[in-house]
Short mmCIF file of C-alpha atoms and ligand atoms in Angstrom, two decimals:
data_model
loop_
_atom_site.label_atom_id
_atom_site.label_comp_id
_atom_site.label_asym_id
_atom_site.label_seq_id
_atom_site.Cartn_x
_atom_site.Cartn_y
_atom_site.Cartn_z
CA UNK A 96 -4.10 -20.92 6.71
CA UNK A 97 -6.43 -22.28 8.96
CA UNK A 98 -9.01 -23.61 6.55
CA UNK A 99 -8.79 -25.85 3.20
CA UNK A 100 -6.49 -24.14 0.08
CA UNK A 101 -9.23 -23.11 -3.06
CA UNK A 102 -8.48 -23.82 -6.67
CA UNK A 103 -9.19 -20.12 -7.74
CA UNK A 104 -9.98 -19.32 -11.62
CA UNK A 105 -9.55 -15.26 -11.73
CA UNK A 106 -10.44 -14.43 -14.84
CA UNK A 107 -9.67 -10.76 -16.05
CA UNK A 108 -10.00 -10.25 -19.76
CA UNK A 109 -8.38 -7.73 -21.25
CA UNK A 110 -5.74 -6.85 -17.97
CA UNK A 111 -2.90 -9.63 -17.75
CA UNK A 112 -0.88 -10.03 -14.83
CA UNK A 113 2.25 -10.00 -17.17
CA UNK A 114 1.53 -7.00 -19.22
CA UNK A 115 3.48 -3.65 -19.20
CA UNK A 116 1.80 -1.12 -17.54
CA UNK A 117 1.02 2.14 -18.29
CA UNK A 118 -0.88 2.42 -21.52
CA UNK A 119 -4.88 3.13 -22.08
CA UNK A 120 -5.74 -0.16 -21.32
CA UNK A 121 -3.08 -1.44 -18.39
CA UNK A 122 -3.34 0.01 -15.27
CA UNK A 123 -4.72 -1.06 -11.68
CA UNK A 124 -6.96 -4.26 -12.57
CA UNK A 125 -3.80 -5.72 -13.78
CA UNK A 126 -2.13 -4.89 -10.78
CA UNK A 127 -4.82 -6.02 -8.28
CA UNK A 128 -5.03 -9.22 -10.50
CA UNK A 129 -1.00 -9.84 -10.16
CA UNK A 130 -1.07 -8.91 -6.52
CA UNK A 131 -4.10 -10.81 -5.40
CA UNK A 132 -3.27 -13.75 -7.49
CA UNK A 133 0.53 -14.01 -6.05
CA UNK A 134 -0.52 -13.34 -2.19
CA UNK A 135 -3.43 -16.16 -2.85
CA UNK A 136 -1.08 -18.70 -4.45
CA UNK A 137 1.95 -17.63 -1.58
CA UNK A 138 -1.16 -18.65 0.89
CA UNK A 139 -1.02 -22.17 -0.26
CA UNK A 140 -4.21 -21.81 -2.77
CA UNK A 141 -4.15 -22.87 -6.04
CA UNK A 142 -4.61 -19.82 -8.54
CA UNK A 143 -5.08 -19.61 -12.75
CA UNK A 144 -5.74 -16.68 -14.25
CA UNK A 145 -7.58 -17.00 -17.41
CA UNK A 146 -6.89 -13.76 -19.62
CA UNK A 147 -6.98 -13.25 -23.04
CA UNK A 148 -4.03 -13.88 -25.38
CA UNK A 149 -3.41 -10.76 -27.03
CA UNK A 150 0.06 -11.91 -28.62
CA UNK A 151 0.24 -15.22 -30.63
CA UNK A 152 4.44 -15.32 -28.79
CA UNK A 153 2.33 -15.45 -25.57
CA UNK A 154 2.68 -19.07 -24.05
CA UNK A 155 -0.41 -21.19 -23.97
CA UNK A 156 0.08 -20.95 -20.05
CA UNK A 157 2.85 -19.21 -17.69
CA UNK A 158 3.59 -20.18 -14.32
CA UNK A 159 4.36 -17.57 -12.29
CA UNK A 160 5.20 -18.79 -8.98
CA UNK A 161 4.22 -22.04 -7.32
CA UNK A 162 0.56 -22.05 -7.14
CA UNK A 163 -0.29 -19.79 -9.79
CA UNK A 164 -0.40 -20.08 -13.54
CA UNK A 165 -1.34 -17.47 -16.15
CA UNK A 166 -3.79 -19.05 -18.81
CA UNK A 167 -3.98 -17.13 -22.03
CA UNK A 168 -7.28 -17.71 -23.63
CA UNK A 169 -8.07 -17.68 -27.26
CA UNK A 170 -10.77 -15.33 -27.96
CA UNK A 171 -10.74 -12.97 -31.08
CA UNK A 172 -7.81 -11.76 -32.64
CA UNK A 173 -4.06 -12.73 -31.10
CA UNK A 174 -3.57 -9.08 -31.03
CA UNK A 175 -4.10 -5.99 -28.82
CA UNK A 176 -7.64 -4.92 -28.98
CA UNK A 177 -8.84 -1.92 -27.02
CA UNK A 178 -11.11 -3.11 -24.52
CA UNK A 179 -14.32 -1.18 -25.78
CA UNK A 180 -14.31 -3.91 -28.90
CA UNK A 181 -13.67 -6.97 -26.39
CA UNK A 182 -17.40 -7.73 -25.90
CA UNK A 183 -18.02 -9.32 -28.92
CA UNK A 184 -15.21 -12.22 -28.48
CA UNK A 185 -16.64 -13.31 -24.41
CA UNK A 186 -18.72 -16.11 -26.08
CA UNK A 187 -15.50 -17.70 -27.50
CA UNK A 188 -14.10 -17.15 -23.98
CA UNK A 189 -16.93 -18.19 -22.00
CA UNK A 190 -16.65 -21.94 -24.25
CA UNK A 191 -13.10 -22.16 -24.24
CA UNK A 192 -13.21 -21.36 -20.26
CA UNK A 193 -15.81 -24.09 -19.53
CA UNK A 194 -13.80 -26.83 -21.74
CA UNK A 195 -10.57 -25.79 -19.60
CA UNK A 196 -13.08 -26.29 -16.22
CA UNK A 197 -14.26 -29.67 -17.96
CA UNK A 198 -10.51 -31.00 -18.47
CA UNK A 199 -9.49 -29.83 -15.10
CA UNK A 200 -10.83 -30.50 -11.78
CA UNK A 201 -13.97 -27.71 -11.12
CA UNK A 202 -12.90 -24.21 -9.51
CA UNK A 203 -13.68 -24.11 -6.18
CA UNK A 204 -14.91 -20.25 -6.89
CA UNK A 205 -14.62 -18.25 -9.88
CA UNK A 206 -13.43 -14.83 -9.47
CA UNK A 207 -13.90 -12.51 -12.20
CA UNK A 208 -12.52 -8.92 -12.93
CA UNK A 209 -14.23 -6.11 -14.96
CA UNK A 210 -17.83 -6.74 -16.70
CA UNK A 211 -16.69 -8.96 -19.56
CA UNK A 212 -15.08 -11.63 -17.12
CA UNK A 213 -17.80 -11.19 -15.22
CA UNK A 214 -20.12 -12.47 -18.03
CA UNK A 215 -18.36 -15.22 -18.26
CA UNK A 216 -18.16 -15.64 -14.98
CA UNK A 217 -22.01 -15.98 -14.88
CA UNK A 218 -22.17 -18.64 -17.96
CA UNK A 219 -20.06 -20.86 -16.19
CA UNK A 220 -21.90 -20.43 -13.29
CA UNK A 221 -24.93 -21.86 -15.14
CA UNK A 222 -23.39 -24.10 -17.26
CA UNK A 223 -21.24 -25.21 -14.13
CA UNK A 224 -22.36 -24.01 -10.74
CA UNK A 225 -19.15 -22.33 -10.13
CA UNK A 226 -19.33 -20.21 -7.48
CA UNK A 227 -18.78 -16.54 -8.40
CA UNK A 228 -17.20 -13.25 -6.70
CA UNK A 229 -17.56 -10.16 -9.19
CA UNK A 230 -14.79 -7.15 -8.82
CA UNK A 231 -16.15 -4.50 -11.18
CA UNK A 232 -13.22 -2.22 -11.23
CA UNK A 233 -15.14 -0.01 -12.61
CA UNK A 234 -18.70 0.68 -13.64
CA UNK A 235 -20.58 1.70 -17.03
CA UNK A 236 -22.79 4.33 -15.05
CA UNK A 237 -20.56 5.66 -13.45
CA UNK A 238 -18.23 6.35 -16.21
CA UNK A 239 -21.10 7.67 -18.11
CA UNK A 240 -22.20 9.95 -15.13
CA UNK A 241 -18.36 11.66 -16.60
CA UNK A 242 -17.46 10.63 -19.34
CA UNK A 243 -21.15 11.29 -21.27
CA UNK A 244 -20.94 10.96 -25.02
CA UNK A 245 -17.18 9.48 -24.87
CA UNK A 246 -17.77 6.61 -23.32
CA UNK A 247 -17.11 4.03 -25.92
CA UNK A 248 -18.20 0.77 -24.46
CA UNK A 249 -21.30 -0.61 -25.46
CA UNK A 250 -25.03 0.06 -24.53
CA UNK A 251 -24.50 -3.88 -23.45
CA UNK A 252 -22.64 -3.36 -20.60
CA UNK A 253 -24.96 -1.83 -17.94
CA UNK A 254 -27.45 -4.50 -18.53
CA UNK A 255 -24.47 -7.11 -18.11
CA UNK A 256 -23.28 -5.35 -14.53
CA UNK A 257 -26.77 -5.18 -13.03
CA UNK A 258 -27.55 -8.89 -13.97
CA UNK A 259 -23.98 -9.26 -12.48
CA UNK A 260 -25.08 -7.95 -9.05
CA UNK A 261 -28.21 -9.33 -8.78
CA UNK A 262 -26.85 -13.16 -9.70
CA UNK A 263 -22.87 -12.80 -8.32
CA UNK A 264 -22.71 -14.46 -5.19
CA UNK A 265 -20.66 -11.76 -3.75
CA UNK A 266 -19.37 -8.43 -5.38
CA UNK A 267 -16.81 -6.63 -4.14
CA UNK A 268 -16.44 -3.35 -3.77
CA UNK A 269 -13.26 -1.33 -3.52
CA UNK A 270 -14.25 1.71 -1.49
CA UNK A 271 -17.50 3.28 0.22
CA UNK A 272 -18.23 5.47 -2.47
CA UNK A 273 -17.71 2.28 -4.38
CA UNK A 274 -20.88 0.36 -2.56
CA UNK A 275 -22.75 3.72 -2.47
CA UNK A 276 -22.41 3.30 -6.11
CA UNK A 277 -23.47 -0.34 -6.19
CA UNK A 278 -26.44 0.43 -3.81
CA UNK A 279 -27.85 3.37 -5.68
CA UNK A 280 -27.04 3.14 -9.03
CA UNK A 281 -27.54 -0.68 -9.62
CA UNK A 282 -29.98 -1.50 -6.68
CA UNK A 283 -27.41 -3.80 -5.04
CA UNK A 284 -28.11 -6.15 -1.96
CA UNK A 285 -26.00 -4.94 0.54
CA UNK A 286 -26.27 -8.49 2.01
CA UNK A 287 -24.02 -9.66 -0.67
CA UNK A 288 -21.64 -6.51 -1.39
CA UNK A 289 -18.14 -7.07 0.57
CA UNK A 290 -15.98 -4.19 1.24
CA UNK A 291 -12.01 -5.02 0.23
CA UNK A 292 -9.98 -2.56 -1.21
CA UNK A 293 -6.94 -2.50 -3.49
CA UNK A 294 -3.21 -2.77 -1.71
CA UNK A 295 0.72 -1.93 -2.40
CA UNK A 296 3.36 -4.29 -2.11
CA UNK A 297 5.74 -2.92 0.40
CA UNK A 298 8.62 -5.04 -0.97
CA UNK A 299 8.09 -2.57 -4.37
CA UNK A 300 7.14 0.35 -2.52
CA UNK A 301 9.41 1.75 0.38
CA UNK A 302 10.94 4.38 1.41
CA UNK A 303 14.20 5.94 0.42
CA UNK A 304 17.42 7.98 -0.31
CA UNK A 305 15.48 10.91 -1.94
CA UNK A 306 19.30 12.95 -3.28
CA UNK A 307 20.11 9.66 -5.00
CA UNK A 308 16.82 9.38 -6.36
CA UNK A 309 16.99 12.69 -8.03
CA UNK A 310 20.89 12.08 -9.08
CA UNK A 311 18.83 8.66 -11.28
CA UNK A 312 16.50 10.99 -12.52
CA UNK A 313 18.14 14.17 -13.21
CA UNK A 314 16.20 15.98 -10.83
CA UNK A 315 18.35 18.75 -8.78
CA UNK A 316 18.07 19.04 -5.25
CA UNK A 317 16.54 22.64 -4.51
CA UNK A 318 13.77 21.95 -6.94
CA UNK A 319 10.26 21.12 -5.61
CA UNK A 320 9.41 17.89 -7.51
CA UNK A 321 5.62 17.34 -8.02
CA UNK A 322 4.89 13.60 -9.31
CA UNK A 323 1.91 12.33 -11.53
CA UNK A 324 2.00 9.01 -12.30
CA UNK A 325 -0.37 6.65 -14.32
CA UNK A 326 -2.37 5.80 -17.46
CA UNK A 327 -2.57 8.94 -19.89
CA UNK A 328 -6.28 9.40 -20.37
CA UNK A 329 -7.83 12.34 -20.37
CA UNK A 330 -10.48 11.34 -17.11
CA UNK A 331 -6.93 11.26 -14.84
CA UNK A 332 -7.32 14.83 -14.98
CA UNK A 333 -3.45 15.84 -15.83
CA UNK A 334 -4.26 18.73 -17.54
CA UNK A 335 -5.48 19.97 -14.12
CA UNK A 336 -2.16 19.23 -12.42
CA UNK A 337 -0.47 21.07 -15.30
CA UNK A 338 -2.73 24.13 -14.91
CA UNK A 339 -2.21 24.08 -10.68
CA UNK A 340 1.84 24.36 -11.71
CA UNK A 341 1.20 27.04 -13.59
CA UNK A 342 -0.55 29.04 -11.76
CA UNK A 343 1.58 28.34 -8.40
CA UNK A 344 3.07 31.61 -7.77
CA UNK A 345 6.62 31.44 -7.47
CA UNK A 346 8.45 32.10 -3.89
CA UNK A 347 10.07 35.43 -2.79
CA UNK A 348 13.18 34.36 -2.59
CA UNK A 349 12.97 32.15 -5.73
CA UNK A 350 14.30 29.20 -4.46
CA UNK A 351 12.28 25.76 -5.26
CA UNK A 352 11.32 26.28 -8.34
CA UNK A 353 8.92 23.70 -9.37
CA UNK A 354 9.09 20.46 -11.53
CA UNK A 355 6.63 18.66 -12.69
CA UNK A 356 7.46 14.73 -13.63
CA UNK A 357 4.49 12.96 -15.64
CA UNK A 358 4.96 9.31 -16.06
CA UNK A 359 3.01 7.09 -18.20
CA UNK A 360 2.16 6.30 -21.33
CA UNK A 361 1.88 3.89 -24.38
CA UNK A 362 5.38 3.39 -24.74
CA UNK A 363 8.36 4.59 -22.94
CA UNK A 364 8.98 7.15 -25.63
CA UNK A 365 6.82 10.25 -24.55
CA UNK A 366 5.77 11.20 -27.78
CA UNK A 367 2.53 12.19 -30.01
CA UNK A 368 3.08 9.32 -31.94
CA UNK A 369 2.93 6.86 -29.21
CA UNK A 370 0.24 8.65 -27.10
CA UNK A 371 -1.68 11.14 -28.45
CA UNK A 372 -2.67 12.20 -25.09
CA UNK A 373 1.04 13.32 -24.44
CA UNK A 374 0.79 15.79 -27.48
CA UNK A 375 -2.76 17.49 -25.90
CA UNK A 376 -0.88 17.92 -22.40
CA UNK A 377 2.03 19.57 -23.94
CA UNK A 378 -0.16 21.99 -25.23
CA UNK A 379 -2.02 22.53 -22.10
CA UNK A 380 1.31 22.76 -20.77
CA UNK A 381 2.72 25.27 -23.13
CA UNK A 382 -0.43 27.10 -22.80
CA UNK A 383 -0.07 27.22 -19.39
CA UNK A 384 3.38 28.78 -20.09
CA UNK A 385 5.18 26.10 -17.98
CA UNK A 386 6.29 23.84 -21.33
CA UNK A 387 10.36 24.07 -19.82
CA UNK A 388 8.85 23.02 -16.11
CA UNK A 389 7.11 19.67 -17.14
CA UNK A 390 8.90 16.66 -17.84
CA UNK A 391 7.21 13.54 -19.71
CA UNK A 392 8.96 10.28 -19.25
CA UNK A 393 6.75 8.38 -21.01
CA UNK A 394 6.09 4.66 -19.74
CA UNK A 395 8.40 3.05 -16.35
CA UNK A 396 8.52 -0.22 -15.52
CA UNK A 397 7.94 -1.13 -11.89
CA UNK A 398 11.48 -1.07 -11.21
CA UNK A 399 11.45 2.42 -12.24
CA UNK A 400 8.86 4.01 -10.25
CA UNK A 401 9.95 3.94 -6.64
CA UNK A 402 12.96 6.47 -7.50
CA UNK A 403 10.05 8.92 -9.19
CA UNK A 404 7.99 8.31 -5.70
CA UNK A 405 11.23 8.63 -3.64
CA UNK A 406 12.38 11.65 -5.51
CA UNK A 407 9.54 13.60 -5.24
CA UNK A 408 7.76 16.19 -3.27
CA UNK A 409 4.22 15.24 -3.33
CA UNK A 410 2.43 13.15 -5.61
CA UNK A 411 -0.76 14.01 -7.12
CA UNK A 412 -3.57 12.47 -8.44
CA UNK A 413 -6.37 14.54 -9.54
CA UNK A 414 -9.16 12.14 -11.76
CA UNK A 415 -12.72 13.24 -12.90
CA UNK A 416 -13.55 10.06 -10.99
CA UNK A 417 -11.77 6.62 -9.39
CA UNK A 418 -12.76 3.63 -8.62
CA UNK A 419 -9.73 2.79 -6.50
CA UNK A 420 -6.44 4.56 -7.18
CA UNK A 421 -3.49 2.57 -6.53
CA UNK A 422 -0.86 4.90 -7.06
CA UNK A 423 -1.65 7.03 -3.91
CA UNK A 424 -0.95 3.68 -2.16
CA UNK A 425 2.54 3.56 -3.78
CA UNK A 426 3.37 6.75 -2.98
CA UNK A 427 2.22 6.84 0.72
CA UNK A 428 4.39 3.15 0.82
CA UNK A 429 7.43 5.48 0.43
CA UNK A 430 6.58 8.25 2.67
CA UNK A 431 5.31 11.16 0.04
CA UNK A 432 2.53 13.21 0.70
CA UNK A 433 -0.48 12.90 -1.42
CA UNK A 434 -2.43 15.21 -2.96
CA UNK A 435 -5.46 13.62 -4.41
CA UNK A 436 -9.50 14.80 -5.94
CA UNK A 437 -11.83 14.26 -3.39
CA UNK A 438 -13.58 11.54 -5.05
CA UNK A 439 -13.79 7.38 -5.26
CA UNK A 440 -11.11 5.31 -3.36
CA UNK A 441 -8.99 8.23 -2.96
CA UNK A 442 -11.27 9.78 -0.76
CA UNK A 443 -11.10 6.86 1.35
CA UNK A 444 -7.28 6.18 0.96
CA UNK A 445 -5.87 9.38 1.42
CA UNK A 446 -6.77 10.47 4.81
CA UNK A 447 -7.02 14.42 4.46
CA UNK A 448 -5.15 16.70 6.32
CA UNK A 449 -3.28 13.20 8.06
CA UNK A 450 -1.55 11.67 4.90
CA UNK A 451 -1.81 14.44 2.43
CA UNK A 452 -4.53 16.63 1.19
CA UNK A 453 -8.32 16.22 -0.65
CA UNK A 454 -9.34 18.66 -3.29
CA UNK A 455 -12.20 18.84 -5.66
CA UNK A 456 -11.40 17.79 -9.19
CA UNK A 457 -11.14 20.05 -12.21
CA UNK A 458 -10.21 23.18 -9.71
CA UNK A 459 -6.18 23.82 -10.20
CA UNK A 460 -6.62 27.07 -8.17
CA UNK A 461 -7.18 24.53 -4.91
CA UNK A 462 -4.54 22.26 -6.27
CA UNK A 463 -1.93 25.25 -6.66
CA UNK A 464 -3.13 26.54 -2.93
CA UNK A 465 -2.10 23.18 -1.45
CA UNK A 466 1.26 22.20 -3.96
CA UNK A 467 2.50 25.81 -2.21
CA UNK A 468 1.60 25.11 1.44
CA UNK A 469 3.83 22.19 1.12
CA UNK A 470 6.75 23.57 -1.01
CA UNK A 471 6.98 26.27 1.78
CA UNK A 472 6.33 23.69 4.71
CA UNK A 473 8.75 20.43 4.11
CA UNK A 474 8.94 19.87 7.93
CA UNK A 475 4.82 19.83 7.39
CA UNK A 476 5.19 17.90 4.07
CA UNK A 477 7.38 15.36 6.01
CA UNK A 478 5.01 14.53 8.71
CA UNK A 479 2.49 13.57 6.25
CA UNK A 480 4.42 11.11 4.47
CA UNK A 481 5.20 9.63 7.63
CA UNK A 482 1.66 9.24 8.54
CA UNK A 483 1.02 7.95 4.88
CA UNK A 484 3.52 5.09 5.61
CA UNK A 485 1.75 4.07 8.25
CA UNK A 486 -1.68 4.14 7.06
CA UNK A 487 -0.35 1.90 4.04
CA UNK A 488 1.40 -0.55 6.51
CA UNK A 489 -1.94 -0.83 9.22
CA UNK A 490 -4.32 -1.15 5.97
CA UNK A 491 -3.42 -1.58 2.26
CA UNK A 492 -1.08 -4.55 2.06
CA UNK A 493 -1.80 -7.15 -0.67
CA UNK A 494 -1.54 -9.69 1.96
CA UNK A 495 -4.01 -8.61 3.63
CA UNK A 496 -6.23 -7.99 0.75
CA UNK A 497 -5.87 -11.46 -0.35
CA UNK A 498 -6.95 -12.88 3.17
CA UNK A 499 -10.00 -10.41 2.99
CA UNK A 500 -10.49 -12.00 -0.21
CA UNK A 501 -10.26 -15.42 0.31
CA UNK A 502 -12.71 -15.05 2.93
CA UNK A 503 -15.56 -13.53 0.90
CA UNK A 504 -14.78 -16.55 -1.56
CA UNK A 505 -15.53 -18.74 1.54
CA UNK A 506 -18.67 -17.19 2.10
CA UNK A 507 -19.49 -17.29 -2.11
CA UNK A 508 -19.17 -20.68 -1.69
CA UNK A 509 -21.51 -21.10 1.67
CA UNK A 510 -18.54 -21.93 3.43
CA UNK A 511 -18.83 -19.21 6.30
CA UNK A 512 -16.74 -21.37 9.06
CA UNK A 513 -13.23 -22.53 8.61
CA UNK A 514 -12.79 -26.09 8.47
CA UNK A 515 -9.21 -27.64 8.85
CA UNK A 516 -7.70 -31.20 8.81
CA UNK A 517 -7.78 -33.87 6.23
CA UNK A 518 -9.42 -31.66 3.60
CA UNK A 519 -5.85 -30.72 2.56
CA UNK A 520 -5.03 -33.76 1.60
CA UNK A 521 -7.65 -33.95 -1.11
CA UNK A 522 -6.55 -30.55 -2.52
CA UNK A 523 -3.18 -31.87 -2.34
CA UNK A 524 -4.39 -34.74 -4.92
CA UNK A 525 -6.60 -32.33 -6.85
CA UNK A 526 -3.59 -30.32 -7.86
CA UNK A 527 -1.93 -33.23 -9.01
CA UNK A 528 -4.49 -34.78 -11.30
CA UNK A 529 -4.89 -31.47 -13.28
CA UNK A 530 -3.69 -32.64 -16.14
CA UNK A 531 -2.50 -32.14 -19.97
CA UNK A 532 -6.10 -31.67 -21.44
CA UNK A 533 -5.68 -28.35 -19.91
CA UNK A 534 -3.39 -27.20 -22.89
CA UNK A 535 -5.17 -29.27 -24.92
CA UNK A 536 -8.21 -27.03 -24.67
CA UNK A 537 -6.09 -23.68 -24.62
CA UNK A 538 -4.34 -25.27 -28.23
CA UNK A 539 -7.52 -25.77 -29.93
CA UNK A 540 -8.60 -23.28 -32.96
CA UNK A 541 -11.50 -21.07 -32.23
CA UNK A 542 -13.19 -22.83 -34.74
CA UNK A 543 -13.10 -26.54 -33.29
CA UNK A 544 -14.88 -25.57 -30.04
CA UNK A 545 -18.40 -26.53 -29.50
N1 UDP B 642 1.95 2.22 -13.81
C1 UDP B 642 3.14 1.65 -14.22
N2 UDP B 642 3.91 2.30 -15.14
C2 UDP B 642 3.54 3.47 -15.70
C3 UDP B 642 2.31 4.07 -15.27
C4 UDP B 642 1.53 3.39 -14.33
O1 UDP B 642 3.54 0.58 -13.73
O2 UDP B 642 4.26 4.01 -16.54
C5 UDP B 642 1.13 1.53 -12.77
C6 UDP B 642 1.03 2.30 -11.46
O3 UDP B 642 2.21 2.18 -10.72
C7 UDP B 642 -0.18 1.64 -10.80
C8 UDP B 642 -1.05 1.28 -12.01
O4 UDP B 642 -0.22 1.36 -13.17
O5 UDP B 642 0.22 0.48 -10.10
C9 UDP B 642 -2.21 2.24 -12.14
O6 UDP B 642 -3.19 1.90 -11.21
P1 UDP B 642 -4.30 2.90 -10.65
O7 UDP B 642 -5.20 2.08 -9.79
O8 UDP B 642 -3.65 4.06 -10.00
O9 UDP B 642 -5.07 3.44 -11.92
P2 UDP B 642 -5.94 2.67 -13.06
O10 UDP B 642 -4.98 2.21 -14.08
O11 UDP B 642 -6.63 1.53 -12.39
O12 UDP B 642 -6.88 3.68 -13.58
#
């Protein structure tokens, strides 16, 4: 690192870096958040992330690695609450937050995730000064533009993101479509919107033995193993991968027969009960008369989903809409094709035709045209994941993400040139005086803070 370490406050309310992944509300952000914050802290920065404590067992704070501590804030209830209902509890987070920057030594640059940290992002930026860098993850509008009369967050929130990108000192944005999105929908100055996408970790993601894979899972060899893989709600557009299976005409000679592995969920038991959004897919999928072809595993933990990305054919992802999309990232970073909706950041990750194939959303008839070209083509099917692997590697590493990151927090902060030499020193010291009236402020009851 050629200039000064930053003592980075990432704030991400409702997505912890420590969570289980999986369920409605615990996907990418908390990903991006445990990725960014790890390659940051690995860079010699100092990192907290402030997110809310959704479990009174939770630890006041959790280190994580050198460098990088996980802060749980009290705000509302010590329980899960969907993140729709957060809203209400960011003033309790916003006060607790600036007694925690009091007590410590001030954030060089805050850098807040979603809408609700990026409210309080912008209080402590008054109160404070703090520098701030907004990642939206996704936004109200555009959700609404799909999601119409479903969308449960409140009327609040668009006001929230456009005073967020007028007063952020840099936003990031994930993908073109991304700043498009920014630009025309919230009137953005491209002057201050940074381009950085999301990454894989390559350490997680590689590739590998793809018979043993299928011996873990249960998979047999001559089958043609389709993958989906991610939060079960209904904008991920899983129904549509159902429908493509079924209407995939089989092959002459009947070999390959198709399998379709769904992973993800509320629990790791794929049931109703647990996710209701299981029980309305296996009735697409029984309506689709495919029921015996479709296999829900429920919830994996990240040591469990490189075998479903080795072990499969393709991967598909087919949302409404995306903001990102990490999981085509994972499954390029093991060398399977990916078929993907021409839409968001999987427009711009998957390169079509190169890495795997674009098709429009809610169509399954284009879906089932391109699932067949590649269960009749593996030498084709093949080549792509080869090129996938090395699109991941030359673009979409965390590490590189971070650096990209760390930069626009540079330029937040009016620091546009590098500066090295005894600077470090005094971040050296910094770290050390950060002292107990940290947890003294995480401790406190709701009720005792100004
Ligand atoms: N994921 C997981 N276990 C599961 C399902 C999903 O760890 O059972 C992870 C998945 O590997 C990916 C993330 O959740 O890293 C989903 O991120 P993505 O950006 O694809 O979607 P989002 O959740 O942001 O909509």
């Amino acid at each position: 690192m050629d200039s000064p370490p930053l003592r980075i406050a990432m704030i991400s309310e409702h997505a912890s870096p420590l969570a289980a992944l999986g369920g409605v509300d615990a996907g990418g952000q908390n990903v991006y958040v445990a990725h960014v914050a790890r390659c940051l802290a690995a860079m010699g920065h100092q990192v907290d992330v402030l997110t809310r404590r959704d479990d009174p067992a939770l630890p006041t704070a959790a280190d994580m690695r050198p460098g990088l501590r996980v802060l749980h804030v009290q705000a509302g209830p010590a329980t899960a609450v969907p993140k729709e209902e957060l809203l209400p509890h960011m003033p309790a987070f916003a006060h607790t937050a600036r007694q925690l920057f009091r007590h410590s030594v001030p954030y060089d640059v805050v850098h807040a995730n979603f809408f609700m940290s990026g409210l309080v992002g912008l209080k402590l930026k008054e109160w404070l000064g703090t520098p701030l860098v907004v990642t939206f993850h996704a936004l109200g509008l555009v959700r609404r533009e799909h999601q119409g009369a479903a969308d449960g967050f409140p009327e609040q929130r668009i006001a929230i993101e456009k005073r967020l990108v007028r007063r952020a000192d840099r936003v990031v944005a994930e993908c073109p479509q991304d700043r498009d999105d920014l630009l025309r929908l919230y009137g953005g100055d491209d002057e201050r919107i940074r381009m950085v996408p999301c990454g894989v970790d390559l350490t997680e993601f590689s590739p590998g033995d793809k018979a043993r894979a299928r011996r873990e899972l249960g998979l047999s060899d001559d089958e043609f193993v389709v993958l989906q893989l991610g939060r079960m709600v209904p904008r991920k557009g899983v129904d549509n991968v159902i429908r493509a299976v079924g209407r995939m005409a089989p092959r002459a000679d009947g070999r390959r027969p198709v399998r379709l592995l769904v992973v993800g969920g509320n629990s790791p038991v794929p049931d109703e009960r647990h996710t209701p959004e299981i029980g309305r897919l296996r009735g697409v999928a029984h309506e689709a008369g495919i029921a015996e072809r479709v296999h829900f595993t429920g919830q994996r933990q990240r040591d469990a989903l490189r075998a479903c990305y080795v072990a499969a054919d393709v991967f598909v992802s087919t949302p409404w809409y995306e903001p990102f999309g990490i999981t085509p990232l994972e499954a390029m970073a093991c060398g399977t094709p990916v078929i993907g909706s021409d839409v968001g950041g999987i427009r711009y990750s998957v390169a079509d035709g190169v890495t795997g194939f674009l098709v429009p959303p809610h169509d399954p008839d284009a879906l089932a045209e391109r699932l067949m070209l590649l269960r009749d083509n593996p030498a084709l099917a093949s080549a792509l994941g080869r090129a996938g692997i090395r699109r991941v590697r030359a673009q979409f590493t965390w590490d590189r993400i971070a650096r990209d990151l760390a930069e626009v927090y540079r330029e937040a902060r009016g620091e546009p040139t590098p500066v090295t030499g005894p600077q470090r020193s005094a971040v050296v010291l910094r770290r050390a005086a950060l002292g107990g009236g940290v947890a003294a402020v995480l401790e406190a009851q709701p009720e005792a803070r100004a």
